[in-house]
Amino acid sequence: MNVGIVGAGVCGLAAAKVLQERGHRVTIFEGRHEVGGQVVTFPVGGTPLECFYHHLFTSDTTVVRYIRELGLERYLRWIEPRNAHLVRGRIYPFVTPLDLLRFTAVPLTSRIRLGLVALYLRRQKNWRKYEGVTAKEWMMRAVGRKAYEAFWGPLLRGKFADHADDVSMAWLWGKIYLRFASRKGSREALGYLEGSFRRYYQALADLIVERGGTIHLSTPVERVVVENGQVRGIRAAGRLWEFDQVLMTTPNIITRKIAPDLPADYAAILDRVRYQWATCLVLALDRPLTNIYWLSIADDLKFVACIEHTNFMRPEDYGGNHIVYLSNYVPPDHPVLRMGAEEVLELYLPGIRTINPSFERSWIRDLWFFTDPGGQPIITTNYSRSIPDIRTGIQGLYLANTTQIYPEDRGQNYSLLLGERAAAIIDEDARAVAARRGASI
Ligand SMILES: Cc1cc2nc3c(=O)[nH]c(=O)nc-3n(C[C@H](O)[C@H](O)[C@H](O)COP(=O)(O)OP(=O)(O)OC[C@H]3O[C@@H](n4cnc5c(N)ncnc54)[C@H](O)[C@@H]3O)c2cc1C
């Protein structure tokens, strides 16, 4: 069959690859000038770097499978980075279990409870029992108010802002469970592809084209055209492109705009899920800011994490620049989304000086500010009822996006798997239609 795909993020690319392997023709429409979606890159010192920080956990076996299949394993690096937590102006290392005992921001009994609860959750496989309770309620009970307010509370507020108190314990379970799965003994290993993850998704896009697929870049889909309850094609670049089947990989908010003909009950499910925008101010410095890779911020700063990429990869790979991401997640009406990089820096300066009091503006060689509207779906209690099906209810029209990733948190690994799952469903439906017509696909 002839399949149209909206979006050349990793989900769309994985779906295209599997569809081709099953004998379908694919055409991808991508609004941006390059493939990669949220893993999109820009050059720093001549090397591509993700606009939003990216790494792998050892549990991300699907990404590793793609990297291997594309012959890129020699670029894969596993590193035990230095992580830490900023609480009341002080930086506490958080790498080994011993660091938890040294976390004097809370009394010893709270530290012990934090450790025991993490160990307990690591052994829990049944996430369903956490679906109906908020992370705040469950954690407060488990670790106590002091530990919650110094540790988990700020992390949840950082990602979900005003919605933090509504976030499901199933989401937090997923974070803790998978983080532990990435530990080798007492230390955590994180992965990165030297030269950026662009290496594998660009290779995937090239493979799709080599196999006869088409990728239209800078071609935003204006509308998915539906006639008599069946998909007819895609309107883009001022014309109609006809397809037997269409897969949308766009966030719900965009999906609602480009597919106005979705059945009302399906559209209502899409409207139920809200998103936080992802924002990253990226600094290229002439020296290190810290010696930490991932610094979680529990204090009330204007950003929630400081990720120093060059404490993971070498600054020499980026023309000697030291790269720092200052990350935050904000609601769609947040004023920072209307600011330029310099303005955001002005806002963040006091926070940067909390991390390193000797920081000078003159250390900055360059800076960039990136935002994405589909940054983080807000995972509320009983979220499984808000997950849209891949089949939309319109014949031949499908949806695969990060709102369907659950109970794991969104990540490349799960978007690749989701793309593969969507492709299998599309293929199954195509075969059923072909069988009814007595034809082959
Ligand atoms: C801040 C941040 C940090 C992250 N960190 C990590 C990490 O460390 N490790 C990890 O594995 N994952 C991480 N992720 C998650 C990972 O990037 C995503 O799970 C994954 O990239 C989602 O892929 P996708 O294809 O489902 O969606 P997207 O990447 O959102 O792809 C959708 C595509 O659709 C395109 N599009 C939108 N509208 C239209 C239109 N009208 N017409 C045509 N095209 C359109 C978009 O341009 C985009 O390319 C992070 C994400 C963010 C935001």
mmCIF file with all atom_site columns, C-alpha atoms in Angstrom, residues 16 18 56 70 78 131 166 178 200 208-209 236 238 260 287 293 309 319 324 360 393 414 433:
data_model
loop_
_atom_site.group_PDB
_atom_site.id
_atom_site.type_symbol
_atom_site.label_atom_id
_atom_site.label_alt_id
_atom_site.label_comp_id
_atom_site.label_asym_id
_atom_site.label_entity_id
_atom_site.label_seq_id
_atom_site.pdbx_PDB_ins_code
_atom_site.Cartn_x
_atom_site.Cartn_y
_atom_site.Cartn_z
_atom_site.occupancy
_atom_site.B_iso_or_equiv
_atom_site.pdbx_formal_charge
_atom_site.auth_seq_id
_atom_site.auth_comp_id
_atom_site.auth_asym_id
_atom_site.auth_atom_id
_atom_site.pdbx_PDB_model_num
ATOM 1  C CA . ALA A 1 16  ? 8.682   3.950  7.709  1.00 0.00 ? 16  ALA A CA 1
ATOM 2  C CA . VAL A 1 18  ? 9.224   -1.409 9.138  1.00 0.00 ? 18  VAL A CA 1
ATOM 3  C CA . LEU A 1 56  ? 20.594  6.595  26.921 1.00 0.00 ? 56  LEU A CA 1
ATOM 4  C CA . LEU A 1 70  ? 23.060  0.759  11.081 1.00 0.00 ? 70  LEU A CA 1
ATOM 5  C CA . TRP A 1 78  ? 28.838  4.262  27.987 1.00 0.00 ? 78  TRP A CA 1
ATOM 6  C CA . GLU A 1 131 ? -2.089  4.382  38.727 1.00 0.00 ? 131 GLU A CA 1
ATOM 7  C CA . ASP A 1 166 ? -1.617  15.821 39.951 1.00 0.00 ? 166 ASP A CA 1
ATOM 8  C CA . LEU A 1 178 ? 14.193  2.364  34.806 1.00 0.00 ? 178 LEU A CA 1
ATOM 9  C CA . TYR A 1 200 ? 21.736  6.975  13.659 1.00 0.00 ? 200 TYR A CA 1
ATOM 10 C CA . ILE A 1 208 ? 14.568  4.776  3.851  1.00 0.00 ? 208 ILE A CA 1
ATOM 11 C CA . VAL A 1 209 ? 15.356  6.944  0.806  1.00 0.00 ? 209 VAL A CA 1
ATOM 12 C CA . ALA A 1 236 ? 0.791   19.911 1.908  1.00 0.00 ? 236 ALA A CA 1
ATOM 13 C CA . GLY A 1 238 ? -0.490  23.497 -1.841 1.00 0.00 ? 238 GLY A CA 1
ATOM 14 C CA . PRO A 1 260 ? -10.201 18.202 12.136 1.00 0.00 ? 260 PRO A CA 1
ATOM 15 C CA . ARG A 1 287 ? 35.745  26.868 30.706 1.00 0.00 ? 287 ARG A CA 1
ATOM 16 C CA . TYR A 1 293 ? 27.105  16.011 34.302 1.00 0.00 ? 293 TYR A CA 1
ATOM 17 C CA . HIS A 1 309 ? 27.382  17.825 28.294 1.00 0.00 ? 309 HIS A CA 1
ATOM 18 C CA . GLY A 1 319 ? 35.994  23.085 19.259 1.00 0.00 ? 319 GLY A CA 1
ATOM 19 C CA . VAL A 1 324 ? 25.864  23.570 29.379 1.00 0.00 ? 324 VAL A CA 1
ATOM 20 C CA . GLU A 1 360 ? 31.252  35.590 34.609 1.00 0.00 ? 360 GLU A CA 1
ATOM 21 C CA . GLY A 1 393 ? -11.595 5.439  14.230 1.00 0.00 ? 393 GLY A CA 1
ATOM 22 C CA . TYR A 1 414 ? 9.931   3.948  23.289 1.00 0.00 ? 414 TYR A CA 1
ATOM 23 C CA . VAL A 1 433 ? -8.226  -4.800 3.129  1.00 0.00 ? 433 VAL A CA 1
#
